[in-house]
Coordinates of N, CA and C in Angstrom, one line a residue:
X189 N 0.8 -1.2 0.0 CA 0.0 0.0 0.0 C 0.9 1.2 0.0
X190 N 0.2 2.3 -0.7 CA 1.0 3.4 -0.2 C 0.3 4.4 0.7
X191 N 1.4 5.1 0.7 CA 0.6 5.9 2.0 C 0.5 7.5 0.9
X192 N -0.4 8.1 1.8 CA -1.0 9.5 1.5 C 0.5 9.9 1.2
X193 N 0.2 11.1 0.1 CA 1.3 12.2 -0.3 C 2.5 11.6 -0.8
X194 N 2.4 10.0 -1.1 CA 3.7 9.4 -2.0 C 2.6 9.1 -3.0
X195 N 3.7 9.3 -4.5 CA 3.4 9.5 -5.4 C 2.6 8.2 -6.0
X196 N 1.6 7.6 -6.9 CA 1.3 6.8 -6.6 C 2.0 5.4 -8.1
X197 N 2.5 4.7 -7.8 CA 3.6 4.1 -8.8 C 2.7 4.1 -10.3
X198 N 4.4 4.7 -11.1 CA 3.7 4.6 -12.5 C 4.4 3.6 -13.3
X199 N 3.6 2.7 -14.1 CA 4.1 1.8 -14.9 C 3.6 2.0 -17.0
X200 N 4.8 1.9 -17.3 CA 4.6 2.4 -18.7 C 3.6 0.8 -19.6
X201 N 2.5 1.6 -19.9 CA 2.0 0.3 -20.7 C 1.7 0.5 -22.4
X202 N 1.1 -0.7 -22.7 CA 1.0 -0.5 -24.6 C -0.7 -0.8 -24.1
X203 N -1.3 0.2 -24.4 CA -3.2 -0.2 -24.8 C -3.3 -0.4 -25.9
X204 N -4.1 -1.2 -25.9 CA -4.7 -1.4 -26.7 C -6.6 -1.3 -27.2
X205 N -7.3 -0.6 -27.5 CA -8.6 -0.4 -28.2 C -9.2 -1.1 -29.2
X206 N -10.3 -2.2 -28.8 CA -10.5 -2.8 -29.8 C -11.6 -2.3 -30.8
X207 N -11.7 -2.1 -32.0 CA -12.6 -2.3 -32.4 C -12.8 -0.8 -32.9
X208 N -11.7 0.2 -32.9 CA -12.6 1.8 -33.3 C -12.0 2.2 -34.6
X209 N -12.2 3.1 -34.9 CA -12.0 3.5 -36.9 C -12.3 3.1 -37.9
X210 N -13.3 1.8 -37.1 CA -14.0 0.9 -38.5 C -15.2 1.3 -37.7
X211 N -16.2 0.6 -39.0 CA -17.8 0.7 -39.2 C -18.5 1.5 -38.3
X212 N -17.7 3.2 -38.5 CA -18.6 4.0 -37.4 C -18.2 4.2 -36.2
X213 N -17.4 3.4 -35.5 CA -16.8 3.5 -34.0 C -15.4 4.9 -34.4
X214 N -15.9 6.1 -34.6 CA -14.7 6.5 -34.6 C -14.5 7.1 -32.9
X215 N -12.8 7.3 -33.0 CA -11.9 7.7 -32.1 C -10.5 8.4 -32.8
X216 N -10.9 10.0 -32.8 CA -10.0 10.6 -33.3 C -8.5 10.4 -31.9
X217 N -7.8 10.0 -33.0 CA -6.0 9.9 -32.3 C -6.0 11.1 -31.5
X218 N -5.8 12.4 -31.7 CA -5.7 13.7 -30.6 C -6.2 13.4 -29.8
X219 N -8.1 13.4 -30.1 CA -8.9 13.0 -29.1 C -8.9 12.2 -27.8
X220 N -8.0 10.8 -28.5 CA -8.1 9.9 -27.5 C -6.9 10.5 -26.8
X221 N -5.3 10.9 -27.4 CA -4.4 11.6 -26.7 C -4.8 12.1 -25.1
X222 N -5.5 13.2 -25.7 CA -6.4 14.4 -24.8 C -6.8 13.6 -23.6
X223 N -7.9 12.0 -23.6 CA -8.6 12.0 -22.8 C -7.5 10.5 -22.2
X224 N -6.9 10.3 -22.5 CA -5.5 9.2 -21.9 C -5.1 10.6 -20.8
X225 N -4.6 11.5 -21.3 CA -3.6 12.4 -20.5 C -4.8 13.0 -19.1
X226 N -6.6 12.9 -19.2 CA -7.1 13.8 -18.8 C -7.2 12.6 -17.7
X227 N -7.0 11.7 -17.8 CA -7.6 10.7 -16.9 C -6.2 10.0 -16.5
X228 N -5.1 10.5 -16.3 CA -3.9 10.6 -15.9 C -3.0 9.9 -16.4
X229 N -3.0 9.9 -17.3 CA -1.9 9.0 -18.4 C -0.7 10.4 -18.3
X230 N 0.3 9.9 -18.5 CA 1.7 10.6 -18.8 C 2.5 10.2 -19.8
X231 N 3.7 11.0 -20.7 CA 3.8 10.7 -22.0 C 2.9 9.8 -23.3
X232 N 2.2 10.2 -23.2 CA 0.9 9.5 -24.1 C 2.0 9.4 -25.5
X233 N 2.1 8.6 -26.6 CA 1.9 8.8 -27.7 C 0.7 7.4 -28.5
X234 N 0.3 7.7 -29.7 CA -0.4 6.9 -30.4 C 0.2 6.1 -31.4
X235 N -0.1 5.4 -31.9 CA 0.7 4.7 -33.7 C -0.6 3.9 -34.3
X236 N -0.4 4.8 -35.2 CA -1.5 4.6 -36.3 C -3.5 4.8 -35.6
X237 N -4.1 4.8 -36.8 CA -5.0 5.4 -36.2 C -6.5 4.2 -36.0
X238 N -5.5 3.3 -35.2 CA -6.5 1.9 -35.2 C -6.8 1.4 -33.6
X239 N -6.2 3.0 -32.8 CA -6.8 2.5 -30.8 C -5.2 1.8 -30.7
X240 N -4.3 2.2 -30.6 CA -2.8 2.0 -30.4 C -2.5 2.9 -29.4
X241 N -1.8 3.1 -27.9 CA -1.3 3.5 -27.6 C 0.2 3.1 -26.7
X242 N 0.6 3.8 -25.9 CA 2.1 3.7 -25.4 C 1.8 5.0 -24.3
X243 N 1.8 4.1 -23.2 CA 2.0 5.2 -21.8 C 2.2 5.4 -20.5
X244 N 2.6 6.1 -19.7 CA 3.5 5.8 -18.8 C 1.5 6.1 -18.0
X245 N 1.0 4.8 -16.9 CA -0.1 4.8 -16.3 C 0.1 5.1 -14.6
X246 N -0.6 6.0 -14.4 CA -0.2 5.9 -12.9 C -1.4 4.8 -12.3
X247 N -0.7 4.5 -10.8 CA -1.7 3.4 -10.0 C -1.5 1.8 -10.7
X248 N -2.9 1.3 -10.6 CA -3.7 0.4 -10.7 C -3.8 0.3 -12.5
X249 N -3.1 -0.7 -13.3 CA -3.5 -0.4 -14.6 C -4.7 -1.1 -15.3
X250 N -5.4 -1.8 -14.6 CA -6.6 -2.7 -14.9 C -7.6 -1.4 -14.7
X251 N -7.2 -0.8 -13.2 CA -8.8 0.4 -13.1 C -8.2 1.4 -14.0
X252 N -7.0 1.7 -14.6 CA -6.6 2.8 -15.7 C -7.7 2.2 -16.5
X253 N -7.4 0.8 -17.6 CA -8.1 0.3 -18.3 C -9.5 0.7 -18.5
X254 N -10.2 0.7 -17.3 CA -11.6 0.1 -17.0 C -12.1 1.9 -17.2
X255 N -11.5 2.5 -16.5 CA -11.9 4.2 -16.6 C -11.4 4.5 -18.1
X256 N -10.8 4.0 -18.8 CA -10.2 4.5 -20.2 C -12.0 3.8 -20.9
X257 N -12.5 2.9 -21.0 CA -13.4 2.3 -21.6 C -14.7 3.0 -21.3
X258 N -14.8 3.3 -20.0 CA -15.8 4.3 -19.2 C -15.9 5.8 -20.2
X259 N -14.8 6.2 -20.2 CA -14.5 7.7 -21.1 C -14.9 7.7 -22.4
X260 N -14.6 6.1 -23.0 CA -14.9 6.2 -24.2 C -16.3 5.8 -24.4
X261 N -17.1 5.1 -23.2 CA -18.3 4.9 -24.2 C -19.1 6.2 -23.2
X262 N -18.8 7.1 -22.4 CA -19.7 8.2 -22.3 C -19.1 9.4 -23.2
X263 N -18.2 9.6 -23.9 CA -18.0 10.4 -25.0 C -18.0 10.2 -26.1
X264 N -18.1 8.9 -26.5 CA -18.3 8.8 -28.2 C -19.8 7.6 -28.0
X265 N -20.5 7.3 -27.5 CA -21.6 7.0 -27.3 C -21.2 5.5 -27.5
X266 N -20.0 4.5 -27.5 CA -19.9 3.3 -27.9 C -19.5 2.5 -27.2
X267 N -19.4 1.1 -26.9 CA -18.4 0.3 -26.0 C -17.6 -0.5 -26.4
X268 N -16.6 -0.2 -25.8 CA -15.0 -0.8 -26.7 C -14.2 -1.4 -25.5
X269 N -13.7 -2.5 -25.3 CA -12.8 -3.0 -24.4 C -11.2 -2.5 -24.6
X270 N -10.7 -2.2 -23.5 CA -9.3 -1.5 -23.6 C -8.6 -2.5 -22.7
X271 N -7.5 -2.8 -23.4 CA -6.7 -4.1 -23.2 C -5.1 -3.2 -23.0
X272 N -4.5 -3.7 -21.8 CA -3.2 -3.3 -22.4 C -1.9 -4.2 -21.4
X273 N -0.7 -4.1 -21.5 CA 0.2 -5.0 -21.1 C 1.5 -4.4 -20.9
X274 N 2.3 -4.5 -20.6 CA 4.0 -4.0 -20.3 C 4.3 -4.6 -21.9
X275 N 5.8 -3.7 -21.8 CA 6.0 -3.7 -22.9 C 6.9 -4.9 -23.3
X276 N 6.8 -5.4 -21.6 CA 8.2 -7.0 -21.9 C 6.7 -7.9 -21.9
X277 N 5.9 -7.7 -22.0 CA 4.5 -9.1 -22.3 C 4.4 -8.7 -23.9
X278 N 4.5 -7.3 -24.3 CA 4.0 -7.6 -25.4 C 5.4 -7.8 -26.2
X279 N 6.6 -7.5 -25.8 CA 7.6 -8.6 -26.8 C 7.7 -9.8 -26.4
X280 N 7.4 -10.3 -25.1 CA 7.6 -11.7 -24.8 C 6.5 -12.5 -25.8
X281 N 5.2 -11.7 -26.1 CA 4.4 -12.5 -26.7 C 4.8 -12.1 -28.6
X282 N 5.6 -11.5 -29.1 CA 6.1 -11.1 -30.3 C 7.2 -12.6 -30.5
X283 N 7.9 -12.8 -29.3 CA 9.1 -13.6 -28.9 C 8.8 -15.1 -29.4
X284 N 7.1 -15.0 -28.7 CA 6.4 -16.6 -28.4 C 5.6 -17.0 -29.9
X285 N 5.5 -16.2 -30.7 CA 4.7 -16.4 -32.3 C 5.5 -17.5 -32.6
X286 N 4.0 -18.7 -32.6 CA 4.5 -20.2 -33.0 C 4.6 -20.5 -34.7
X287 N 4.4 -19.2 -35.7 CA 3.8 -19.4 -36.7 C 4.9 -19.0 -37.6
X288 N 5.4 -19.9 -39.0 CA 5.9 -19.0 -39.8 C 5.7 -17.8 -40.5
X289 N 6.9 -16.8 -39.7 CA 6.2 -15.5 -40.5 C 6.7 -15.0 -42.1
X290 N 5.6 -15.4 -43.2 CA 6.4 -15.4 -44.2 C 6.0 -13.8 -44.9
X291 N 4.9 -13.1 -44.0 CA 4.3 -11.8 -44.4 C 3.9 -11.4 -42.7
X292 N 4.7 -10.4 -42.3 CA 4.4 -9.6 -41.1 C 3.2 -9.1 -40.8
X293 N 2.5 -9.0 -42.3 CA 1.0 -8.7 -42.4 C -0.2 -9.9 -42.3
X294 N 0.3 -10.9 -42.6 CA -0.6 -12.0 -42.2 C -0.2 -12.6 -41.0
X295 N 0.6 -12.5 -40.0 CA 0.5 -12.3 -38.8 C 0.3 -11.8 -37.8
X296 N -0.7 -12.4 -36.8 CA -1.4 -11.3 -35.9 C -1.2 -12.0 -34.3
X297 N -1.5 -10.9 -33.5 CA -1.2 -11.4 -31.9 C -3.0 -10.9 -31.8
X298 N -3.6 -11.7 -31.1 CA -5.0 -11.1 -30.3 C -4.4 -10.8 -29.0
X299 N -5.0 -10.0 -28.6 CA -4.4 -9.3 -27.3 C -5.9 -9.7 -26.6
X300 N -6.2 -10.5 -25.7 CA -7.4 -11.3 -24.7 C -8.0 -10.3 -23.6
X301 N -8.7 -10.4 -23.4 CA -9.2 -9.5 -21.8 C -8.8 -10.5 -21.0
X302 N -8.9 -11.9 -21.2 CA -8.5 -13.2 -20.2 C -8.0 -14.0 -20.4
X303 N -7.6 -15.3 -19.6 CA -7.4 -16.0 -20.6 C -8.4 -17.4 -20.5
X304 N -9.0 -18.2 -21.8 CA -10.0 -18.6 -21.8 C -9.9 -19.9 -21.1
X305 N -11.2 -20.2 -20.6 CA -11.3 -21.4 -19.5 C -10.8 -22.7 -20.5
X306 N -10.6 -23.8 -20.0 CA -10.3 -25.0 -20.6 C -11.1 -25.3 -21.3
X307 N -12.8 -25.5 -21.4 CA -13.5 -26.1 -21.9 C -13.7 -25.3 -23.4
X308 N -13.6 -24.4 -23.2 CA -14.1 -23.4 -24.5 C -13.2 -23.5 -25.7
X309 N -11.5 -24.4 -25.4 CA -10.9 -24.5 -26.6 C -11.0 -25.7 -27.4
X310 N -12.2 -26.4 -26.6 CA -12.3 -27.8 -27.2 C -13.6 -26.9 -28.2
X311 N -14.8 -25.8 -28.2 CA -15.4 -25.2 -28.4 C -14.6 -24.7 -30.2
X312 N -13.7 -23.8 -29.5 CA -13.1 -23.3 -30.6 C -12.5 -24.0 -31.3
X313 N -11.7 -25.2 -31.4 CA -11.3 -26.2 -32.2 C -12.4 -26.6 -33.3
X314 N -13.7 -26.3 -33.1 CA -14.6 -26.8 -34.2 C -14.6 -25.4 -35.0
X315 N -14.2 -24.3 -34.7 CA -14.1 -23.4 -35.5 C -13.3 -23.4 -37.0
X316 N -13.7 -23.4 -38.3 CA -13.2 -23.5 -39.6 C -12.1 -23.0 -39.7
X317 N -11.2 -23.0 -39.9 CA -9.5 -22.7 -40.4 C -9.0 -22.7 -41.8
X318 N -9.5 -23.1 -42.6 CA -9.0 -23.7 -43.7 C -7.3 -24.2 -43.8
X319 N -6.8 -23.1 -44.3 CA -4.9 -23.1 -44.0 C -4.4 -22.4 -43.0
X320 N -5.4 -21.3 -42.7 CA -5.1 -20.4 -42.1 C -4.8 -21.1 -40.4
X321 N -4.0 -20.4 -39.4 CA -3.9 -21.3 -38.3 C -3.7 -20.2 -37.1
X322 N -4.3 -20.9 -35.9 CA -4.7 -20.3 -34.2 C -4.0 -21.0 -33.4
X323 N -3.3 -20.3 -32.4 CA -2.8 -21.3 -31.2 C -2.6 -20.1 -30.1
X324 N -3.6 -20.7 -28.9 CA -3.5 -20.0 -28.0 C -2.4 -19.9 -27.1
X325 N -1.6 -18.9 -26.4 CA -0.8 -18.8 -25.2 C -0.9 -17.9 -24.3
X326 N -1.5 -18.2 -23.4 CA -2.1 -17.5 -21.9 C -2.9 -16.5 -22.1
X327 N -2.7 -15.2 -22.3 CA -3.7 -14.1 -22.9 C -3.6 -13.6 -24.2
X328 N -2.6 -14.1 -24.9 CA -2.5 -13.9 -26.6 C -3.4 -14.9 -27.4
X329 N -3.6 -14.7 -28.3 CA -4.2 -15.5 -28.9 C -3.2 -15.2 -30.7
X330 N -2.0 -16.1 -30.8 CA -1.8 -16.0 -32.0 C -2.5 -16.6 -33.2
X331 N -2.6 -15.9 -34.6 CA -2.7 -16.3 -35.6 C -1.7 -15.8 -36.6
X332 N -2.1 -17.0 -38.1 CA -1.6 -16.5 -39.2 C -2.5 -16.8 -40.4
X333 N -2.5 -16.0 -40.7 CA -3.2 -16.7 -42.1 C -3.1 -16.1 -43.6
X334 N -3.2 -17.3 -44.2 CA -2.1 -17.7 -45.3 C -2.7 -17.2 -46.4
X335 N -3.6 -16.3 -46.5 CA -3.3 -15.3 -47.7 C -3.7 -14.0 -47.2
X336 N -3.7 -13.6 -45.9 CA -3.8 -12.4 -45.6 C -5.4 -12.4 -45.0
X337 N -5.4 -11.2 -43.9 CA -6.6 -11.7 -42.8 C -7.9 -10.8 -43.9
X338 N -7.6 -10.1 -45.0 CA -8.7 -10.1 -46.1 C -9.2 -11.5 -46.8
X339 N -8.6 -12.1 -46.6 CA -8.8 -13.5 -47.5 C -9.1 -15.1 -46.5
X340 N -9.1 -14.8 -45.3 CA -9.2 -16.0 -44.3 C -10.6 -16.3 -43.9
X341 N -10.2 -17.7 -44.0 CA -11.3 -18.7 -44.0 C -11.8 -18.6 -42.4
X342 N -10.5 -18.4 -41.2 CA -10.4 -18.4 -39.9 C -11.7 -16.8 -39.9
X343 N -12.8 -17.1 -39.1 CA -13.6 -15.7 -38.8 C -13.2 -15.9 -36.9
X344 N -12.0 -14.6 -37.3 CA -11.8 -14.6 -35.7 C -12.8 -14.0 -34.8
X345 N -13.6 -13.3 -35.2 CA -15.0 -12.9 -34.2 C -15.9 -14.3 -33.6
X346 N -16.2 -14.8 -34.6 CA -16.5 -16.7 -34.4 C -15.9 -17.0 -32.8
X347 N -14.4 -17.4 -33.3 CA -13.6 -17.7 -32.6 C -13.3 -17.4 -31.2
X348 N -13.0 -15.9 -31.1 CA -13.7 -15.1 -29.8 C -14.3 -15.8 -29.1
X349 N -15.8 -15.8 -30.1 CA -16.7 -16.1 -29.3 C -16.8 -17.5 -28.2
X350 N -16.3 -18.2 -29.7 CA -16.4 -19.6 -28.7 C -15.1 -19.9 -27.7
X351 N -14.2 -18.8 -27.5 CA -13.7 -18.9 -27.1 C -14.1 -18.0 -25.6
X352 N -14.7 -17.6 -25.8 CA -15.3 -16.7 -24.7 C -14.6 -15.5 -23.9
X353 N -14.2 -14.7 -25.0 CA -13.4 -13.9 -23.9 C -13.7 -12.7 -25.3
X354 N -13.2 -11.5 -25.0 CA -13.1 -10.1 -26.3 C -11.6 -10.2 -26.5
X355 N -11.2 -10.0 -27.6 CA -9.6 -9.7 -27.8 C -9.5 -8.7 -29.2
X356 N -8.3 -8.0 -28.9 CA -8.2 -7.2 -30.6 C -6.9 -7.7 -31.0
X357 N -7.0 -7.8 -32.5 CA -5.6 -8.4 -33.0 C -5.0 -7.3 -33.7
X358 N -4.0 -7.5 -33.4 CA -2.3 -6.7 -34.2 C -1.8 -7.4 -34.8
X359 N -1.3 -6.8 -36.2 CA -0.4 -7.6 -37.2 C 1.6 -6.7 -36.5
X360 N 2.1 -8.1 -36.7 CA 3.5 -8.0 -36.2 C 4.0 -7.4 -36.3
X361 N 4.1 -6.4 -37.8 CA 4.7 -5.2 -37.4 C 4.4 -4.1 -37.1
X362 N 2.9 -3.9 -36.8 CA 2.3 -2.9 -35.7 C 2.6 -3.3 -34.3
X363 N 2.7 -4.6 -34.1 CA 3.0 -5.0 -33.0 C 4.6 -4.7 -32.2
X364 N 5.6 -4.5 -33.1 CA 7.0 -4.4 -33.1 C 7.0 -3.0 -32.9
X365 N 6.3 -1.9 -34.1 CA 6.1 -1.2 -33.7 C 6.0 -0.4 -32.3
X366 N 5.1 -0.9 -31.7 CA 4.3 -0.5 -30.3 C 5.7 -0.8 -29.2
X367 N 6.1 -1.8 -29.5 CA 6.9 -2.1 -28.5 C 8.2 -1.0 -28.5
X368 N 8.9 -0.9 -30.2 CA 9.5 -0.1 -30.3 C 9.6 1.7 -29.6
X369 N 8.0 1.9 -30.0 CA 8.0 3.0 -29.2 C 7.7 3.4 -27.8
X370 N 7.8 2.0 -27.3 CA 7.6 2.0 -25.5 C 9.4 2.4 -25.3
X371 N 10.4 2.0 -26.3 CA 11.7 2.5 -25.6 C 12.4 0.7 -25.2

């Protein structure tokens, strides 16, 4: 615990936003800057305009999280899960990609809110794959697929589901990216 009038510890994280700049969910980059910094985020930056961030969080980073998700669906009228991790989970999980990467862009990390109970991956195993391929590791959920996630037979929303948990996916070199600009 800390005590009154010590500062309260800050740890630098990568958020992650699922789900905004498509079909109507917008979240202007500034915008969200603005309301990361208003709700006590420090050195905020963004990368790319797909709910990416990098920031140094004070406190508790699950209730950061949870008040980041709060802000966004009482100011943009939507609800969107905010996921985020240190920056050694998100290269440990860059590290752990079981998949040939033969296109950085058909490579992706799902970033999990949980990680899913036992029973639900016997659930998701009936899910369609074609070539395309999934393998879970603790709160990642890697994929690849083999002509590009425009062209895959794998419907990761499906998958999700029967997997029971929300997650948003990064392709690896947005992923490298993010990590890169945590420093």
């Amino acid at each position: 615990r800390q005590r009154r009038g010590r500062a309260a510890a800050v740890s630098t994280r990568i958020l992650f936003v699922r789900a905004v700049n498509v079909g109507g969910a917008t979240l202007p980059m500034a915008e969200f800057r603005a309301l990361l910094a208003e709700l006590g985020g420090e050195n905020v930056r963004t990368y790319i305009a797909s709910g990416n961030a990098v920031l140094d969080v004070p406190g508790d980073a699950a209730r950061f999280d949870r008040a980041v998700e709060a802000a966004i669906t009482e100011r943009y009228g939507f609800v969107r899960e905010v996921i985020s991790r240190t920056p050694a989970e998100v290269s440990a999980a860059l590290a752990a990609h079981p998949f040939e990467v033969v296109d950085p862009k058909f490579s992706y990390i799902t970033f999990l809110t949980a990680t899913p109970a036992a029973d639900a991956l016997d659930a998701a195993a009936n899910v369609p794959t074609g070539d395309d391929e999934w393998q879970l590791a603790g709160r990642e959920l890697h994929l690849r697929f083999a002509g590009g996630m425009g062209r895959a037979v794998l419907n990761l929303d499906r998958l999700l589901r029967s997997l029971g948990v929300a997650g948003t996916a990064r392709n690896l070199r947005t992923t490298q990216a993010l990590v890169e600009l945590a420093g």
